Amino acid sequence: MTTYDDRASLTDLTTTAERVRRSVEGVIEGKPEVVRLSLTVLLAEGHLLIEDVPGVGKTMLAKALARSVDCSVRRIQFTPDLLPSDITGVSIFDQQRRDFEFKPGAIFAQIVIGDEINRASPKTQSALLESMEERQVTIDGHTYELPEPFMVVATQNPVEMEGTYPLPEAQRDRFMARVSIGYPSAEAELQMLDVHGGASPLDDLQPVAHADDIVKLIDAVRTVHVAESVRRYAVELVSATRRHPDLRLGASPRATLHLLRAAKASAALGGRDYALPDDVQALAVAVLAHRLLPTAQAQLNRRTAEQVVLDILQRVPVPTSGVTAAPAQHLPDGPVYGRQPGARRL
């Protein structure tokens, strides 16, 4: 268990996060907001879904983030013939020992990169559900803990749908945030030609933080204070999605927890030990939109989930007082990802 003396201070957090940010931005030019969101999700113990057209750097972003931290990294190329056991692992009978031996799958890493996740079958996609939610894998009645920190960074192409299997709502709900990188500006694209023209900048990328540092930073984020008025504001935003006429499926209670944790991480990255309504507002679209399902009429009117969230942000009153006052009680600060008793650590 991490003690108070082992926890990183907010100064340590911002210093380490700044090193990681600069490292990733050396590869992904002109997208500082995307890099910041990736760091926010990492420190909030979440998972990131990168959804965009081909060639804009989805996999490059995931690799740059992974290589900037000295931790175990595994990449999974999702294809239609990928099996669930390729992800979670399999028990193999050992002739000499006369017993079954567990062979860990690709999910047993601290940062897992899932490339083109929607190209795998729903059965294979479901192999990620337990690991993303509970940070563990259960095989043949035995539960194995995953290493810390643990983050899944998945990519998918929303344009080319031939041969793909759209992520079910339960799977999308486990991603803390969704981000689209978008096309770079002309200046950033010109700089990219200079940097990437000769060799990949990933080849020279060195770790600037250790996995233990990230674990301590995550502990520091958990101590960030969230006033009752800010928590109530987050709840009201999420509740509004369940009543909106343009939505047939609103955000879940898990979305509220993710929004709050992301806001705490964002506040810590800003050097504050308390979260503000501004933190919640800035992250609402990234955290909520991918979980929402517009109605058929809204789709005919070309109303997107992002537009609905922006509309809700305009309608729900923002608290202006008591945003830093000590609350009577906190929402659970620990991770939602419970562990079953007796889980094994590999």
Coordinates of C-alpha atoms in Angstrom, one line a residue:
M1 CA 0.0 0.0 0.0
T2 CA 1.3 3.5 -0.9
T3 CA 2.0 5.6 2.2
Y4 CA 1.7 9.4 2.4
D5 CA 5.5 9.8 2.3
D6 CA 5.7 7.7 -0.9
R7 CA 3.1 9.9 -2.8
A8 CA 4.3 12.4 -5.3
S9 CA 3.6 16.0 -4.7
L10 CA 1.7 18.1 -7.2
T11 CA 5.1 19.7 -8.1
D12 CA 6.5 16.3 -8.9
L13 CA 3.4 15.5 -10.9
T14 CA 3.5 18.6 -13.0
T15 CA 7.3 18.2 -13.6
T16 CA 7.1 14.6 -14.6
A17 CA 4.0 15.2 -16.7
E18 CA 5.7 18.1 -18.5
R19 CA 8.6 15.8 -19.5
V20 CA 6.2 13.2 -20.9
R21 CA 4.2 15.9 -22.7
R22 CA 7.3 17.3 -24.4
S23 CA 8.4 13.8 -25.3
V24 CA 5.1 12.9 -27.0
E25 CA 4.8 16.3 -28.7
G26 CA 8.2 15.8 -30.2
V27 CA 6.4 13.1 -32.3
I28 CA 2.9 14.5 -32.6
E29 CA 3.3 18.0 -33.8
G30 CA 0.6 20.7 -33.5
K31 CA -1.8 18.7 -31.2
P32 CA -1.1 19.8 -27.7
E33 CA -4.7 19.3 -26.5
V34 CA -4.7 15.7 -27.7
V35 CA -1.5 15.0 -25.9
R36 CA -2.8 16.6 -22.7
L37 CA -6.0 14.5 -22.8
S38 CA -3.9 11.4 -23.2
L39 CA -1.9 12.3 -20.1
T40 CA -5.1 13.1 -18.2
V41 CA -6.5 9.7 -19.0
L42 CA -3.3 7.9 -17.9
L43 CA -3.2 9.7 -14.6
A44 CA -6.9 9.2 -14.0
E45 CA -6.5 5.4 -14.4
G46 CA -8.6 5.3 -17.5
H47 CA -8.4 4.0 -21.0
L48 CA -8.3 6.0 -24.2
L49 CA -10.1 5.4 -27.5
I50 CA -8.5 7.2 -30.5
E51 CA -11.0 7.4 -33.3
D52 CA -10.0 9.1 -36.6
V53 CA -9.4 8.6 -40.3
P54 CA -6.3 6.8 -41.5
G55 CA -2.9 8.4 -41.6
V56 CA -3.3 11.2 -39.0
G57 CA -1.1 9.5 -36.3
K58 CA -3.5 7.4 -34.1
T59 CA -1.0 4.6 -33.6
M60 CA 1.9 7.0 -33.5
L61 CA 0.3 8.8 -30.6
A62 CA -0.2 5.6 -28.7
K63 CA 3.4 4.4 -29.3
A64 CA 4.8 7.8 -28.4
L65 CA 3.0 7.8 -25.1
A66 CA 4.0 4.2 -24.4
R67 CA 7.7 4.8 -25.2
S68 CA 7.9 7.9 -23.1
V69 CA 7.3 5.8 -20.0
D70 CA 9.7 3.1 -18.9
C71 CA 7.2 0.3 -18.6
S72 CA 6.1 -2.9 -20.3
V73 CA 4.3 -2.3 -23.6
R74 CA 2.4 -4.7 -25.8
R75 CA 0.8 -4.0 -29.2
I76 CA -2.2 -6.0 -30.4
Q77 CA -3.1 -5.9 -34.1
F78 CA -6.8 -6.6 -34.1
T79 CA -7.9 -8.8 -37.0
P80 CA -11.0 -11.0 -37.7
D81 CA -9.1 -14.2 -36.9
L82 CA -7.7 -12.9 -33.5
L83 CA -8.8 -15.2 -30.7
P84 CA -9.7 -14.2 -27.1
S85 CA -6.9 -16.4 -25.8
D86 CA -4.4 -14.4 -27.9
I87 CA -5.4 -11.4 -25.6
T88 CA -5.9 -12.9 -22.2
G89 CA -3.7 -16.0 -22.4
V90 CA -4.3 -19.8 -22.2
S91 CA -3.6 -22.7 -19.8
I92 CA -1.4 -25.3 -21.4
F93 CA -0.8 -28.8 -20.0
D94 CA 2.8 -29.4 -19.0
Q95 CA 3.7 -33.0 -19.7
Q96 CA 6.7 -33.0 -17.2
R97 CA 4.9 -31.3 -14.4
R98 CA 1.6 -33.1 -15.1
D99 CA -0.2 -29.9 -14.5
F100 CA -1.6 -26.9 -16.4
E101 CA 0.6 -23.9 -16.8
F102 CA -0.8 -20.4 -17.6
K103 CA 0.7 -18.6 -20.5
P104 CA -0.1 -14.9 -20.2
G105 CA -1.5 -13.1 -23.3
A106 CA -0.8 -9.7 -24.7
I107 CA -3.0 -8.0 -22.2
F108 CA -0.4 -8.5 -19.4
A109 CA 1.4 -5.3 -20.0
Q110 CA 1.3 -1.8 -18.3
I111 CA 0.4 -0.1 -21.6
V112 CA -1.5 -2.1 -24.2
I113 CA -1.9 -0.7 -27.7
G114 CA -4.9 -2.1 -29.5
D115 CA -4.7 -1.2 -33.2
E116 CA -7.9 -1.1 -35.2
I117 CA -9.9 -2.6 -32.3
N118 CA -13.1 -2.7 -34.3
R119 CA -11.7 -5.3 -36.8
A120 CA -11.8 -8.1 -34.3
S121 CA -15.0 -10.1 -33.7
P122 CA -17.3 -9.3 -30.8
K123 CA -16.2 -12.4 -29.0
T124 CA -12.6 -11.2 -29.1
Q125 CA -13.5 -7.7 -28.2
S126 CA -15.3 -9.0 -25.1
A127 CA -12.0 -10.5 -23.9
L128 CA -11.1 -6.9 -22.9
L129 CA -14.1 -6.2 -20.7
E130 CA -12.9 -7.7 -17.4
S131 CA -9.3 -6.5 -17.8
M132 CA -10.4 -2.9 -18.6
E133 CA -12.9 -2.7 -15.7
E134 CA -11.4 -4.8 -12.9
R135 CA -7.7 -4.8 -13.9
Q136 CA -7.6 -8.6 -13.8
V137 CA -8.0 -11.6 -16.0
T138 CA -9.9 -14.8 -15.1
I139 CA -8.9 -18.0 -16.9
D140 CA -10.1 -21.5 -15.9
G141 CA -11.4 -20.3 -12.6
H142 CA -8.1 -18.6 -11.6
T143 CA -7.8 -14.8 -11.4
Y144 CA -4.6 -13.0 -12.3
E145 CA -3.9 -9.4 -11.5
L146 CA -2.7 -7.0 -14.2
P147 CA 0.4 -4.8 -13.6
E148 CA 0.2 -1.2 -12.4
P149 CA -0.2 1.2 -14.0
F150 CA -2.5 -0.3 -16.6
M151 CA -3.9 1.5 -19.6
V152 CA -5.4 0.4 -22.9
V153 CA -5.0 2.8 -25.8
A154 CA -7.1 1.6 -28.7
T155 CA -7.5 3.0 -32.2
Q156 CA -10.2 2.6 -34.8
N157 CA -11.1 4.0 -38.2
P158 CA -14.7 5.4 -38.2
V159 CA -14.8 5.7 -42.0
E160 CA -14.0 2.4 -43.6
M161 CA -16.6 0.0 -42.1
E162 CA -16.2 -3.0 -44.4
G163 CA -15.1 -6.0 -42.4
T164 CA -15.4 -4.2 -39.0
Y165 CA -17.5 -4.9 -35.9
P166 CA -18.6 -1.7 -34.2
L167 CA -17.8 -1.6 -30.5
P168 CA -20.8 -2.5 -28.3
E169 CA -22.0 0.1 -25.8
A170 CA -20.6 -1.9 -22.9
Q171 CA -17.1 -1.8 -24.5
R172 CA -17.3 1.9 -25.4
D173 CA -18.4 2.7 -21.8
R174 CA -15.2 1.3 -20.4
F175 CA -13.1 3.9 -22.3
M176 CA -12.7 6.9 -20.1
A177 CA -12.4 9.3 -23.1
R178 CA -12.4 9.4 -26.9
V179 CA -10.3 11.7 -28.9
S180 CA -9.9 12.5 -32.6
I181 CA -6.5 13.8 -33.7
G182 CA -7.7 15.5 -36.9
Y183 CA -5.7 16.9 -39.7
P184 CA -2.6 19.0 -38.8
S185 CA -2.3 22.7 -39.7
A186 CA -0.2 23.6 -42.7
E187 CA 2.7 24.6 -40.5
A188 CA 2.5 21.5 -38.4
E189 CA 2.4 19.3 -41.5
L190 CA 5.4 21.1 -43.0
Q191 CA 7.3 20.5 -39.7
M192 CA 6.2 16.9 -39.8
L193 CA 7.9 16.5 -43.2
D194 CA 11.1 17.8 -41.8
V195 CA 11.0 15.6 -38.7
H196 CA 9.6 12.4 -40.2
G197 CA 11.1 12.7 -43.7
G198 CA 14.3 11.0 -42.9
A199 CA 13.5 8.5 -40.1
S200 CA 10.7 7.9 -37.6
P201 CA 11.1 10.1 -34.4
L202 CA 10.0 7.0 -32.4
D203 CA 13.4 5.5 -33.1
D204 CA 15.1 8.1 -30.9
L205 CA 12.4 8.4 -28.3
Q206 CA 13.7 7.6 -24.8
P207 CA 11.7 7.1 -21.6
V208 CA 11.4 10.2 -19.5
A209 CA 9.5 8.6 -16.6
H210 CA 9.4 5.3 -14.9
A211 CA 6.3 3.2 -14.2
D212 CA 6.7 3.7 -10.5
D213 CA 6.7 7.4 -11.0
I214 CA 3.3 7.1 -12.8
V215 CA 1.9 5.0 -10.0
K216 CA 2.9 7.7 -7.5
L217 CA 1.4 10.4 -9.7
I218 CA -1.9 8.5 -9.8
D219 CA -1.9 8.4 -6.0
A220 CA -1.3 12.2 -6.0
V221 CA -4.3 12.7 -8.4
R222 CA -6.5 10.7 -6.0
T223 CA -5.9 13.3 -3.3
V224 CA -7.2 16.2 -5.4
H225 CA -10.2 17.8 -3.7
V226 CA -13.5 18.0 -5.4
A227 CA -16.1 20.2 -3.7
E228 CA -19.7 19.0 -3.3
S229 CA -20.9 21.7 -5.8
V230 CA -18.5 20.5 -8.5
R231 CA -19.5 16.9 -7.9
R232 CA -23.2 17.8 -8.1
Y233 CA -22.5 19.7 -11.3
A234 CA -20.9 16.6 -12.8
V235 CA -24.0 14.5 -11.8
E236 CA -26.4 17.0 -13.3
L237 CA -24.5 17.0 -16.6
V238 CA -24.6 13.2 -16.8
S239 CA -28.3 13.1 -15.7
A240 CA -29.2 15.6 -18.4
T241 CA -28.0 13.1 -21.1
R242 CA -30.6 10.6 -19.9
R243 CA -33.4 13.1 -20.4
H244 CA -32.4 14.7 -23.6
P245 CA -34.9 14.2 -26.4
D246 CA -32.2 13.7 -29.0
L247 CA -30.7 10.7 -27.2
R248 CA -32.1 7.2 -26.8
L249 CA -29.2 6.2 -24.5
G250 CA -27.7 8.5 -22.0
A251 CA -24.4 8.2 -20.0
S252 CA -24.0 5.7 -17.3
P253 CA -23.0 6.2 -13.6
R254 CA -19.6 4.9 -14.7
A255 CA -19.4 8.0 -16.9
T256 CA -19.9 10.2 -13.9
L257 CA -17.1 8.5 -12.1
H258 CA -14.8 8.8 -15.2
L259 CA -15.7 12.5 -15.6
L260 CA -14.9 13.2 -12.0
R261 CA -11.6 11.3 -12.1
A262 CA -10.6 13.0 -15.3
A263 CA -11.4 16.4 -13.8
K264 CA -9.1 15.6 -10.8
A265 CA -6.3 14.6 -13.1
S266 CA -6.8 17.8 -15.2
A267 CA -6.6 19.9 -12.1
A268 CA -3.4 18.2 -11.0
L269 CA -1.8 18.8 -14.3
G270 CA -2.7 22.4 -13.9
G271 CA -0.9 22.5 -10.6
R272 CA -4.1 22.7 -8.4
D273 CA -5.0 20.4 -5.6
Y274 CA -8.7 21.0 -6.2
A275 CA -11.0 20.6 -9.2
L276 CA -13.1 23.4 -10.7
P277 CA -16.2 23.3 -12.9
D278 CA -13.9 24.4 -15.7
D279 CA -12.2 21.0 -15.5
V280 CA -15.5 19.2 -15.8
Q281 CA -16.6 21.4 -18.7
A282 CA -13.4 21.0 -20.6
L283 CA -13.6 17.2 -20.5
A284 CA -17.3 16.7 -20.9
V285 CA -17.3 16.1 -24.6
A286 CA -14.3 13.7 -24.6
V287 CA -15.7 11.7 -21.7
L288 CA -19.4 11.6 -22.5
A289 CA -20.0 11.8 -26.2
H290 CA -18.8 8.3 -27.2
R291 CA -21.2 6.7 -24.7
L292 CA -24.3 8.4 -26.1
L293 CA -26.7 7.1 -28.8
P294 CA -28.7 9.7 -30.8
T295 CA -32.2 8.9 -31.7
A296 CA -33.1 8.1 -35.3
Q297 CA -34.7 11.5 -35.8
A298 CA -31.5 13.2 -34.4
Q299 CA -29.4 11.3 -36.9
L300 CA -31.7 12.4 -39.7
N301 CA -31.2 15.9 -38.6
R302 CA -27.4 15.3 -38.4
R303 CA -27.3 16.0 -34.7
T304 CA -24.2 14.4 -33.3
A305 CA -23.5 13.3 -29.7
E306 CA -20.9 16.0 -29.4
Q307 CA -23.4 18.7 -30.3
V308 CA -25.8 17.3 -27.7
V309 CA -23.1 17.5 -25.0
L310 CA -22.3 21.0 -26.0
D311 CA -26.0 21.9 -25.8
I312 CA -26.2 20.4 -22.3
L313 CA -23.2 22.4 -21.2
Q314 CA -25.1 25.5 -22.2
R315 CA -28.2 24.6 -20.4
V316 CA -26.9 23.2 -17.0
P317 CA -26.1 26.0 -14.6
V318 CA -22.4 26.3 -13.6
P319 CA -21.8 26.5 -9.8
T320 CA -20.1 29.8 -8.9
S321 CA -19.7 29.4 -5.2
G322 CA -18.4 26.7 -2.9
V323 CA -16.2 25.1 -5.6
T324 CA -13.2 24.8 -3.2
A325 CA -15.1 24.3 0.1
A326 CA -14.4 21.2 2.0
P327 CA -17.2 18.7 1.4
A328 CA -19.0 16.7 4.0
Q329 CA -18.0 13.5 2.2
H330 CA -16.2 12.5 -0.9
L331 CA -17.2 10.2 -3.7
P332 CA -14.9 7.1 -3.7
D333 CA -11.4 8.2 -4.6
G334 CA -10.1 4.8 -5.2
P335 CA -10.4 3.0 -8.5
V336 CA -13.7 1.5 -9.6
Y337 CA -11.8 -1.5 -10.8
G338 CA -12.3 -4.0 -7.9
R339 CA -10.2 -7.1 -7.5
Q340 CA -11.5 -10.5 -6.5
P341 CA -10.1 -12.0 -3.3
G342 CA -7.2 -14.4 -4.1
A343 CA -6.2 -12.8 -7.4
R344 CA -2.8 -13.8 -8.5
R345 CA -0.1 -11.5 -9.6
L346 CA 2.2 -12.8 -12.3

